[in-house]
XYZ file of N, CA, C and O in Angstrom:
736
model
N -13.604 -4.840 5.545
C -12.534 -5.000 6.516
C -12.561 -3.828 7.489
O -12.859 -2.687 7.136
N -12.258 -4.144 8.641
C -12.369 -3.041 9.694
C -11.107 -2.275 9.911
O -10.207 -3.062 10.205
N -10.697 -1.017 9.878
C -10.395 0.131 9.670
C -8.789 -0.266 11.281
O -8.981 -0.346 12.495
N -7.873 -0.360 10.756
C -6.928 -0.426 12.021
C -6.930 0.970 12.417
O -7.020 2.073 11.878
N -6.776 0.399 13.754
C -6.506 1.910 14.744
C -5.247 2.215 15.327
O -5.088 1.317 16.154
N -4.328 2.918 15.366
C -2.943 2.591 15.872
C -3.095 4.098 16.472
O -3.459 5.077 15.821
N -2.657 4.072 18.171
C -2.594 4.987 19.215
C -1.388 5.540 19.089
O -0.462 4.810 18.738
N -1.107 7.188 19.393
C -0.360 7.577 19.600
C -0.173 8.847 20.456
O -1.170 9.482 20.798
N 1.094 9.251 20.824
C 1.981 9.997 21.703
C 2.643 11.103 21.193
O 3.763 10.894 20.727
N 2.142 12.396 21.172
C 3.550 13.476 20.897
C 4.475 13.212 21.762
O 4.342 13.100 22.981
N 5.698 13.082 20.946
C 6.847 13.214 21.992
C 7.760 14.861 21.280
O 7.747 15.511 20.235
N 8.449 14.907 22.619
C 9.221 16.077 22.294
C 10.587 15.785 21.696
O 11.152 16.423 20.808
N 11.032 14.676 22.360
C 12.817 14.788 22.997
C 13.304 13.805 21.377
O 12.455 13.207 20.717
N 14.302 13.829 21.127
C 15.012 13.035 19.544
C 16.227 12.594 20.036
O 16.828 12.909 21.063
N 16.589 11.566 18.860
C 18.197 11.194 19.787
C 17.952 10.104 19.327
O 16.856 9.800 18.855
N 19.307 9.075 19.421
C 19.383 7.960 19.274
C 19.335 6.917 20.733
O 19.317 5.691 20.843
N 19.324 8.086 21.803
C 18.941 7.671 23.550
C 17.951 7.399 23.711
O 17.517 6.297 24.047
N 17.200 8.687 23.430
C 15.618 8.571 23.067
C 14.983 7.496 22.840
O 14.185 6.852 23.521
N 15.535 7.315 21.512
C 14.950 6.226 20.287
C 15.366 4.520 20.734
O 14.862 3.460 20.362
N 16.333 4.768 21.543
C 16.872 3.070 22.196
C 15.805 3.181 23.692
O 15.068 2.232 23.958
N 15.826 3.979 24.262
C 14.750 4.047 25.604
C 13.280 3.690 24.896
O 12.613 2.713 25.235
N 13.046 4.243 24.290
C 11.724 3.704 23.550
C 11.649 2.640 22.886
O 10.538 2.111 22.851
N 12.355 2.229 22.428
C 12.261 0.651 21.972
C 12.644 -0.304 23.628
O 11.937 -1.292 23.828
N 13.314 -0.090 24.292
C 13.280 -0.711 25.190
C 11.741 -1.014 25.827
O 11.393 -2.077 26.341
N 11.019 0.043 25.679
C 9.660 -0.236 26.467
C 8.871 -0.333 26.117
O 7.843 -0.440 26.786
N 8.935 -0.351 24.683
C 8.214 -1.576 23.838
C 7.258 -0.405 23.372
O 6.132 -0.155 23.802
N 8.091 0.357 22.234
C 7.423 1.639 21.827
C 8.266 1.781 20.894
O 9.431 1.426 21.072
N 7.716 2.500 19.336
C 8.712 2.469 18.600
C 8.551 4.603 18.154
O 7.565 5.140 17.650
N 9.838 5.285 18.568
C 9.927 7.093 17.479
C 8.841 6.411 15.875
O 8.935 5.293 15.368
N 8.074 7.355 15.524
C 7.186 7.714 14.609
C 7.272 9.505 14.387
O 7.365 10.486 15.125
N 7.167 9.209 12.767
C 6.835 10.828 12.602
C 5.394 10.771 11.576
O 5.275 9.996 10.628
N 4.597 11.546 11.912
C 3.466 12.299 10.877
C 3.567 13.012 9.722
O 3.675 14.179 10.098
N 3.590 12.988 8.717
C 3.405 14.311 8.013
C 2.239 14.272 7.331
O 1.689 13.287 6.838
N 1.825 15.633 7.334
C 0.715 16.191 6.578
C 0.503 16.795 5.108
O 1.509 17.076 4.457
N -0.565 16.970 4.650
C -0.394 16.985 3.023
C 0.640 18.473 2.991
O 1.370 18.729 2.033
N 0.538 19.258 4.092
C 1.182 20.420 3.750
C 3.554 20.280 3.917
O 4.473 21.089 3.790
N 3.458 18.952 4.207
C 4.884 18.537 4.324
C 5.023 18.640 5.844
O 5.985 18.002 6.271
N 4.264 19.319 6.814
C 4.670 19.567 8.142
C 4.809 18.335 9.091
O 3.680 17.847 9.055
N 5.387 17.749 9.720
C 5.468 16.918 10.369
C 5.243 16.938 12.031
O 5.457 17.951 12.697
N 4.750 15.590 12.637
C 4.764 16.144 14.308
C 5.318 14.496 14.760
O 4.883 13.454 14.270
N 6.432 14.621 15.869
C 6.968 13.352 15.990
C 6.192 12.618 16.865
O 5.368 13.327 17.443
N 6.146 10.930 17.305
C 5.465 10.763 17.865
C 5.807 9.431 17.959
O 6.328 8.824 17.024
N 5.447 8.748 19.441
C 5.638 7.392 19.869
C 4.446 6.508 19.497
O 3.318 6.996 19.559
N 4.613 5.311 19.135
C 3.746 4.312 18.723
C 4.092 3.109 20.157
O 4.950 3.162 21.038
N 2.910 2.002 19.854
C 3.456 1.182 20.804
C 3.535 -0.365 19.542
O 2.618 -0.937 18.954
N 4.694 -0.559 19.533
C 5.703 -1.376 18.701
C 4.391 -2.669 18.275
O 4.073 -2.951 17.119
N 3.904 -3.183 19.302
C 2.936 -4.466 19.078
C 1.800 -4.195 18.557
O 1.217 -5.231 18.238
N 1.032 -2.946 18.251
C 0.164 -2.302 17.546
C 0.432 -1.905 16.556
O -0.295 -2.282 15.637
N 1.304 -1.188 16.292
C 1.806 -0.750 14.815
C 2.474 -2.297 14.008
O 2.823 -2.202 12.831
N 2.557 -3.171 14.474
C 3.102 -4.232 13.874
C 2.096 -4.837 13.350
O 1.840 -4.731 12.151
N 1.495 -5.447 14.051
C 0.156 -6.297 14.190
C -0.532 -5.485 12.473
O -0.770 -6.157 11.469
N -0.710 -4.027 12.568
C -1.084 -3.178 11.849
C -0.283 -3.297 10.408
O -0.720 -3.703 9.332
N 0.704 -2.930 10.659
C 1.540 -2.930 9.263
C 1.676 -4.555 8.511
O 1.966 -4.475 7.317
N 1.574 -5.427 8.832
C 1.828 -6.720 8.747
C 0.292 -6.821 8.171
O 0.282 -7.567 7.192
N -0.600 -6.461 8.384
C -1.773 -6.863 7.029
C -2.583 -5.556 6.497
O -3.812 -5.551 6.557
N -1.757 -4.291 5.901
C -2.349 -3.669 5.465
C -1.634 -3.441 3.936
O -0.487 -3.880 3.852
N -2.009 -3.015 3.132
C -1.664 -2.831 1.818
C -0.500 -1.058 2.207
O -0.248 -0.615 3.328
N -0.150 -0.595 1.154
C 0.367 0.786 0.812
C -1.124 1.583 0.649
O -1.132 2.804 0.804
N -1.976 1.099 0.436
C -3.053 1.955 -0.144
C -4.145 1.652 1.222
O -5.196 1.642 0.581
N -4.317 1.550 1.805
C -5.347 1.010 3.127
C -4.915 2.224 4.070
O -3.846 2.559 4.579
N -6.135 2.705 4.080
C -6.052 3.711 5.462
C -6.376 3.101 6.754
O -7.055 2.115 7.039
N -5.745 3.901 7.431
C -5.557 3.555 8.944
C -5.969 5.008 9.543
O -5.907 6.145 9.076
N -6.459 4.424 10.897
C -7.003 5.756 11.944
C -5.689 5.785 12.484
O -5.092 4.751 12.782
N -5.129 7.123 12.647
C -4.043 7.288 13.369
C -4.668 8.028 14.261
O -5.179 9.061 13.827
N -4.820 7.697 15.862
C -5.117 8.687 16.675
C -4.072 9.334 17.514
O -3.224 8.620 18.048
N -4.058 10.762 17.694
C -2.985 11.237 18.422
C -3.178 11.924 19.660
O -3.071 13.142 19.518
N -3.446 11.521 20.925
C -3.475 11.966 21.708
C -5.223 12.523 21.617
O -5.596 13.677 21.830
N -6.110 11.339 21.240
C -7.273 11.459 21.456
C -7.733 12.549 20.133
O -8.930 12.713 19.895
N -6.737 13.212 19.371
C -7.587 13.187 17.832
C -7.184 12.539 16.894
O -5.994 12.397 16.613
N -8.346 11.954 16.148
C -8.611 10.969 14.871
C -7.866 11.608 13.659
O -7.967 12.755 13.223
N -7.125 10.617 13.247
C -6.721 11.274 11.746
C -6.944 9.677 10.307
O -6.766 8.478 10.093
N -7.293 10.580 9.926
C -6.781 9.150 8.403
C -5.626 9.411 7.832
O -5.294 10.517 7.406
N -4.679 7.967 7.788
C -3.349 8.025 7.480
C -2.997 7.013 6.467
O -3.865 6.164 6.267
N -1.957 6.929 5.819
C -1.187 5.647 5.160
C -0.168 5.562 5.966
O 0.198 6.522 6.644
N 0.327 4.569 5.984
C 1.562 3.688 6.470
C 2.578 4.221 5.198
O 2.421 3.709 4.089
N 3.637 5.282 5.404
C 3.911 5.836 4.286
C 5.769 4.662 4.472
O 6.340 4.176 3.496
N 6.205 4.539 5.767
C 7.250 3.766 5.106
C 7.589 3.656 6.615
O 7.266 4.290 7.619
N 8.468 2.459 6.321
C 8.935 1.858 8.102
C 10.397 1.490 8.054
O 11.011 1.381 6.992
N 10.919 1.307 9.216
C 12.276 0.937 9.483
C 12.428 -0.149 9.997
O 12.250 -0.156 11.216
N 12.839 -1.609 9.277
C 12.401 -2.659 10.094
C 13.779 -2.993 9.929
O 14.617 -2.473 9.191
N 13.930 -4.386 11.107
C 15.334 -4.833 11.442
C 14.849 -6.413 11.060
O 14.090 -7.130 11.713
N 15.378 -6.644 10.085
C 14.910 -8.428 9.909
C 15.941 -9.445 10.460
O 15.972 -10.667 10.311
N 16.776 -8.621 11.137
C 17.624 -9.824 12.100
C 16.449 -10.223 13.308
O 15.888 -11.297 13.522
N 16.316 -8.770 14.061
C 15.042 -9.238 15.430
C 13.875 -9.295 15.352
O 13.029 -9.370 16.244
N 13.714 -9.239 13.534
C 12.008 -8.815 13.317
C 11.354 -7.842 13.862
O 10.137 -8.024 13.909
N 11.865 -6.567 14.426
C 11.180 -5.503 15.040
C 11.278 -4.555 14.028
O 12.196 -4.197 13.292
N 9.917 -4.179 14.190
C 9.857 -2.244 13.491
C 11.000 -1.685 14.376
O 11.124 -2.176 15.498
N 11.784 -0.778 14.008
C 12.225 0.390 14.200
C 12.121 1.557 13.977
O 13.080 2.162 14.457
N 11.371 2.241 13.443
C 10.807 3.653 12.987
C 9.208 3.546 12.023
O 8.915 2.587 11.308
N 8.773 4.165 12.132
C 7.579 4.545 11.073
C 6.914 6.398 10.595
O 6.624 7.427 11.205
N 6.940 5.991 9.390
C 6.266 7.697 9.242
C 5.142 7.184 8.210
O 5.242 6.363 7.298
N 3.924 8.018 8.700
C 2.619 7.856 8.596
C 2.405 9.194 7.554
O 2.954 10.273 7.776
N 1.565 8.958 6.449
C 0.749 10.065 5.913
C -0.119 10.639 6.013
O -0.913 10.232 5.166
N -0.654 11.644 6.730
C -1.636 11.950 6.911
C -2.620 12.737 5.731
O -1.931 13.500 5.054
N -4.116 12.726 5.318
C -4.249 13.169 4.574
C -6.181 13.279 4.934
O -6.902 12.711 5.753
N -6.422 14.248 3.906
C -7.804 14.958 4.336
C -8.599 14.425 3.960
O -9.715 14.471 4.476
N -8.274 13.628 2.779
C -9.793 13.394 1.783
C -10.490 14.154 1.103
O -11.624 13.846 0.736
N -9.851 15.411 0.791
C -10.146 15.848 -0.344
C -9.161 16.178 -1.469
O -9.466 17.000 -2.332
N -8.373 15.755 -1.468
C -7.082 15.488 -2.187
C -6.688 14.180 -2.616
O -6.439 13.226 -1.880
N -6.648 14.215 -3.945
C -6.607 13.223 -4.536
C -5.165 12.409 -4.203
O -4.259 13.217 -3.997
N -4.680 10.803 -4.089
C -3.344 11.065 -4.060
C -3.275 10.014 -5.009
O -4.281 9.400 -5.365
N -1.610 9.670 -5.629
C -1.177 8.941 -6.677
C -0.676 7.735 -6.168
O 0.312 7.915 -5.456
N -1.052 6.464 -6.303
C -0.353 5.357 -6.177
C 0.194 4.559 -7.477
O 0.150 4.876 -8.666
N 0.683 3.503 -6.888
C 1.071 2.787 -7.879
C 1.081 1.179 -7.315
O 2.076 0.749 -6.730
N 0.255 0.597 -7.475
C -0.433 -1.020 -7.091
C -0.211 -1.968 -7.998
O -0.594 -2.046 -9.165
N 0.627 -2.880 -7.175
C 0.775 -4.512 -7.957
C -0.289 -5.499 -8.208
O -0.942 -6.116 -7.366
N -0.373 -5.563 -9.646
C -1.636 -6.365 -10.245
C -1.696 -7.872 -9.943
O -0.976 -8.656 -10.561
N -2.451 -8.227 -9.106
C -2.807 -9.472 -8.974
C -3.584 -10.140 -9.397
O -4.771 -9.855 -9.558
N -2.926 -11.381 -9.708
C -4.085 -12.395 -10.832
C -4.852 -13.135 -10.177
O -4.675 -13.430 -8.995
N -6.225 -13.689 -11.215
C -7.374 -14.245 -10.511
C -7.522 -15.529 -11.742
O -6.931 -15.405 -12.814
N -8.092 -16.343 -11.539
C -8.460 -17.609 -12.138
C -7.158 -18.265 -12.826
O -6.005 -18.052 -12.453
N -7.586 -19.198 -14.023
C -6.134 -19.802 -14.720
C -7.212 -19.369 -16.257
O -8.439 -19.388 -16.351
N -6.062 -18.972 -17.392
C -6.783 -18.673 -18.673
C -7.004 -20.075 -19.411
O -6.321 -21.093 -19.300
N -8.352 -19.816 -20.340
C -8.435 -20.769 -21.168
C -6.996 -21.419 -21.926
O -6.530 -22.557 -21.873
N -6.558 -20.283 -22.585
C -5.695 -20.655 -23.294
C -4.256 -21.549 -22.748
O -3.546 -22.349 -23.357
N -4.193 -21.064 -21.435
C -3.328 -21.842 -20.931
C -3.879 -23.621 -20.979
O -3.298 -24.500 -21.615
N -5.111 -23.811 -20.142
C -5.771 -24.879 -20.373
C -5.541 -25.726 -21.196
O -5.199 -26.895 -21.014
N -5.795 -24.937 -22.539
C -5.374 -25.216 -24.307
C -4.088 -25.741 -24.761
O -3.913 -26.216 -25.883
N -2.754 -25.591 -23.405
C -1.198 -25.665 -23.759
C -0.727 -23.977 -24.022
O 0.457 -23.860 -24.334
N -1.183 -23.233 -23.969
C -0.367 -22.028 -24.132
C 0.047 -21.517 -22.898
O -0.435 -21.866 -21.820
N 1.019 -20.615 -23.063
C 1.905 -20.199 -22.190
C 1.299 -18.505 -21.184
O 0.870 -17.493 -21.739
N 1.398 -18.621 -20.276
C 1.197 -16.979 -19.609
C 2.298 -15.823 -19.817
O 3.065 -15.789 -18.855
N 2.549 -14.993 -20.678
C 3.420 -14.236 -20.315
C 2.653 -13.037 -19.521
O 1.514 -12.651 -19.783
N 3.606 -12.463 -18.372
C 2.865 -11.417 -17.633
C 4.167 -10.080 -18.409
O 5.371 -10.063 -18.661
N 2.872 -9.039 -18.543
C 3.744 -8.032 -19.318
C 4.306 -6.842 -17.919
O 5.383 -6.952 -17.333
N 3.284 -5.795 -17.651
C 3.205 -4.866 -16.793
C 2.810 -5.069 -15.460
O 1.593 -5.251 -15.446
N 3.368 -5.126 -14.170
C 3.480 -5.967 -13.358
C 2.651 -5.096 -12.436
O 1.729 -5.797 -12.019
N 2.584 -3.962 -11.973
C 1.457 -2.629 -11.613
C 0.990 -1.233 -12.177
O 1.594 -0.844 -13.177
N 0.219 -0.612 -11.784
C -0.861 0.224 -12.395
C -0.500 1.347 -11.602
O -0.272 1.202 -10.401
N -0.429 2.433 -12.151
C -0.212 3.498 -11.529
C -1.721 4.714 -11.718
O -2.059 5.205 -12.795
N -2.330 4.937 -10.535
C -3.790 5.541 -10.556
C -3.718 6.466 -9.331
O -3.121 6.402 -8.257
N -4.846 7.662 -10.100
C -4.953 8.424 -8.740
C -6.366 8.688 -7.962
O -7.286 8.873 -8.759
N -6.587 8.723 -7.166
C -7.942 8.936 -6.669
C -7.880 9.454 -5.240
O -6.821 9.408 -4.613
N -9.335 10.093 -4.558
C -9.644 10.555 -3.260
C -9.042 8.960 -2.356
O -8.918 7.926 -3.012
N -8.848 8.975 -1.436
C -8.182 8.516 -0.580
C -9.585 7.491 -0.044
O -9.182 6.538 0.623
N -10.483 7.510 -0.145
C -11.461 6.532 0.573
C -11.826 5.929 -0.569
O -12.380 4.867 -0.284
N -11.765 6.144 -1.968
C -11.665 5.265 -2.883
C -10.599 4.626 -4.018
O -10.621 4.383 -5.225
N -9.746 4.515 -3.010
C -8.412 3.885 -3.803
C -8.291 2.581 -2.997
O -8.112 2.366 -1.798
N -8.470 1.688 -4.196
C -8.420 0.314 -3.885
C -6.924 -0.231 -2.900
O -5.882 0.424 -2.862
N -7.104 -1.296 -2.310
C -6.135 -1.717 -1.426
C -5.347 -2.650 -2.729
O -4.117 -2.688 -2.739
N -6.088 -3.329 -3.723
C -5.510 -4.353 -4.278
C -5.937 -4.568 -5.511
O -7.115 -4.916 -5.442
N -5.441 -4.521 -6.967
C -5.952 -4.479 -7.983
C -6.222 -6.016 -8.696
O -5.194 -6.563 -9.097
N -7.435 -6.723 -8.881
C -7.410 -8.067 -9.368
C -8.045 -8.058 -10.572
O -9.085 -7.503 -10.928
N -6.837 -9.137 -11.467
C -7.265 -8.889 -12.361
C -7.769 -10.437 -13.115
O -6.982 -11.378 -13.220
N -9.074 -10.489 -13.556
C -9.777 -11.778 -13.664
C -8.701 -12.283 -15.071
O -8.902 -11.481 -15.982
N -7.961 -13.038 -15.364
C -7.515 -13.403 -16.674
C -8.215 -15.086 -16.884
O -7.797 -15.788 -17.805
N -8.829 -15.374 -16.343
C -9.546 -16.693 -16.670
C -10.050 -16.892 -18.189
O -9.997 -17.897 -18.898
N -10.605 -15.485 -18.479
C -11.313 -15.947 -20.497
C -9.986 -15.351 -21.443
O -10.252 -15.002 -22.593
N -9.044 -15.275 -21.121
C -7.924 -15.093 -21.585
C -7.327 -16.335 -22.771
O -6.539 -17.173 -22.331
N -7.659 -16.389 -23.977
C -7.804 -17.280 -25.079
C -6.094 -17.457 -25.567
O -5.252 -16.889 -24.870
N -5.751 -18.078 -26.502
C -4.310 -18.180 -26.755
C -4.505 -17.280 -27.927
O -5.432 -17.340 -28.734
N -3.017 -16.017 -27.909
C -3.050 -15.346 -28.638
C -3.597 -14.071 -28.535
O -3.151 -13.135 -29.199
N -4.643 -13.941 -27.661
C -5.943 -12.653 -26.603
C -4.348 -11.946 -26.261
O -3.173 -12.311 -26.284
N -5.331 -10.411 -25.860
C -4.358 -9.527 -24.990
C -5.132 -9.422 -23.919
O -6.353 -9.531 -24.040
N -4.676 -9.245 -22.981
C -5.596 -8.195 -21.308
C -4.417 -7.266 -21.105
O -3.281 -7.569 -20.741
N -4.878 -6.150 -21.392
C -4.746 -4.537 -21.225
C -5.290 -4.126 -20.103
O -6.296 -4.582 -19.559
N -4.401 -2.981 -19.650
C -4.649 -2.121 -18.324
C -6.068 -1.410 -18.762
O -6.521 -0.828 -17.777
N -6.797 -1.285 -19.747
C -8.267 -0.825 -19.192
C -9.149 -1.885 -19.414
O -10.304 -1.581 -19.710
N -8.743 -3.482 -19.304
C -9.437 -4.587 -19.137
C -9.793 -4.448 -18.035
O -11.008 -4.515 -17.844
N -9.085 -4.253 -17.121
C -9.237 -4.422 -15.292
C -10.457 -4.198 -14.960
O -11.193 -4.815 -14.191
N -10.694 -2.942 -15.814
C -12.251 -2.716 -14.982
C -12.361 -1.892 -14.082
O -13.507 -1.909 -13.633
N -11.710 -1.166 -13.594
C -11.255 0.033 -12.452
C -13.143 0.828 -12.468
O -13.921 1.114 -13.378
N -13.193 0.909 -11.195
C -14.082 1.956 -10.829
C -13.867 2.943 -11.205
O -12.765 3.456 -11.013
N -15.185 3.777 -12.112
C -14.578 5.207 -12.203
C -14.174 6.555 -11.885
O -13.828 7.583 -12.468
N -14.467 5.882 -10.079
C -13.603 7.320 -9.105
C -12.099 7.219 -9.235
O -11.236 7.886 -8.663
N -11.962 6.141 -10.199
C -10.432 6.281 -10.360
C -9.620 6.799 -11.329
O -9.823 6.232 -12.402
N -8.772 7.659 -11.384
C -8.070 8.117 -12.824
C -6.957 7.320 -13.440
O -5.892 7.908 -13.251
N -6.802 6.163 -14.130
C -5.552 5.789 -14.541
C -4.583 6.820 -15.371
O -4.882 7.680 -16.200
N -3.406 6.448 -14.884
C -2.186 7.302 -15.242
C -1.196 6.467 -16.085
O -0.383 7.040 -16.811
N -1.250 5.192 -16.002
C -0.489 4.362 -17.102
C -1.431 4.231 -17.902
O -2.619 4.332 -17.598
N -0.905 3.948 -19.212
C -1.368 3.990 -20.665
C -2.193 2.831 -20.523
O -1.815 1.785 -19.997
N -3.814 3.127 -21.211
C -4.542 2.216 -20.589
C -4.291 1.123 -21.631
O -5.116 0.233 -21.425
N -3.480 0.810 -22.688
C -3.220 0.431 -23.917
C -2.073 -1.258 -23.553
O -1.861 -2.312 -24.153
N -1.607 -0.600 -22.197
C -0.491 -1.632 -21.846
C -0.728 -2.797 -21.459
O -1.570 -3.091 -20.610
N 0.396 -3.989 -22.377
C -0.283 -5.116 -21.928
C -0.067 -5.411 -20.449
O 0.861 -4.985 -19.760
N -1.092 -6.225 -20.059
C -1.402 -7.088 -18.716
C -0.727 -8.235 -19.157
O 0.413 -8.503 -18.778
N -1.340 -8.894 -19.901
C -0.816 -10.442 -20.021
C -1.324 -10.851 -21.580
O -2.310 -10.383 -22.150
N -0.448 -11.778 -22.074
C -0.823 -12.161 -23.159
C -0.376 -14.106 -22.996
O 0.396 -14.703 -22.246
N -1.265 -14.544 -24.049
C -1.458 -16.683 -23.573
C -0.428 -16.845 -25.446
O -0.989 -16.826 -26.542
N 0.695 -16.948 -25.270
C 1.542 -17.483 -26.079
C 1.383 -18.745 -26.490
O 1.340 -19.591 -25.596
N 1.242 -19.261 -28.081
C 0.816 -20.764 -28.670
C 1.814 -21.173 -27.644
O 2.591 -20.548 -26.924
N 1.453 -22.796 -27.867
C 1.886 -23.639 -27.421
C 3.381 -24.066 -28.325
O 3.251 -23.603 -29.458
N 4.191 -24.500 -28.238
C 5.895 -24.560 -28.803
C 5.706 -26.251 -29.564
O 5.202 -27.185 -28.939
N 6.122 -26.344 -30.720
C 5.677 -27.388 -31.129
C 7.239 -28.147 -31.445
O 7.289 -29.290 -31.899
């Protein structure tokens, strides 16, 4: 997948004047921060950062450019209005890549299990995975194949299969899912 690019603006001035003039012109206040906590504020243009946030994961880096320098960022959290559907604020993470960082990703399922097939039931136990890794290898999306999943089988968090630039931080012991007999 190709790498979103979202342009940006130091701005100086703050306010809620500010912040309504800029949404008027079709620009939404943004702030930066860096691994060191420092922050630098900054204008986005509302139809780019949308377009952007609307198909990227929590874990998907983005080029944040600022005034013609490149940074790698996360989409660390936004201010949206779901009456007009507009962003209203965003703050971006910026980070180096050599620093590991900690997420925590919702496990998504892949195939249908045997056992279900069979009449047994899916219970889903632990619903995401909490892992840490360098920033260019932390997955956008964790899938987890439960298709040979038998009635009565467990799938455990170190079933997944994780690459090993990754460190899991939940107990790799925890169930994923287990195929409950069928109810007679």
């Amino acid at each position: 997948m190709e790498q979103m690019v979202i342009n940006a603006k130091i701005r100086k001035e703050t306010g809620k004047k500010v912040a309504k003039a800029l949404r008027a012109s079709g620009r939404i206040p943004a702030v930066a921060y860096n691994e060191k906590g420092e922050s630098t504020m900054l204008d986005i243009d509302a139809a780019e950062f949308s377009k952007a946030w609307r198909s990227v994961t929590p874990t998907t880096l983005i080029k944040l450019v600022i005034e013609g320098q490149e940074y790698q960022a996360y989409i660390q959290d936004t201010e949206y209005d779901i009456i007009t559907d507009k962003n209203l604020h965003a703050d971006f993470h910026i980070v180096s890549g050599q620093k590991p960082v900690v997420a925590r990703l919702k496990i998504h399922y892949s195939g249908t299990p045997t056992g279900v097939l069979k009449g047994g039931f899916l219970v889903k136990h632990v619903p995401d995975v909490k892992i840490k890794a360098l920033p260019a290898d932390m997955p956008q999306t964790i899938v987890a194949d439960i298709s040979k999943v038998e009635i009565g089988q467990k799938y455990t968090v170190k079933d997944l299969g994780l690459s090993d630039k990754l460190t899991i931080l939940s107990n790799p012991n925890d169930l994923v899912v287990t195929i409950a007999p069928p109810r007679k």
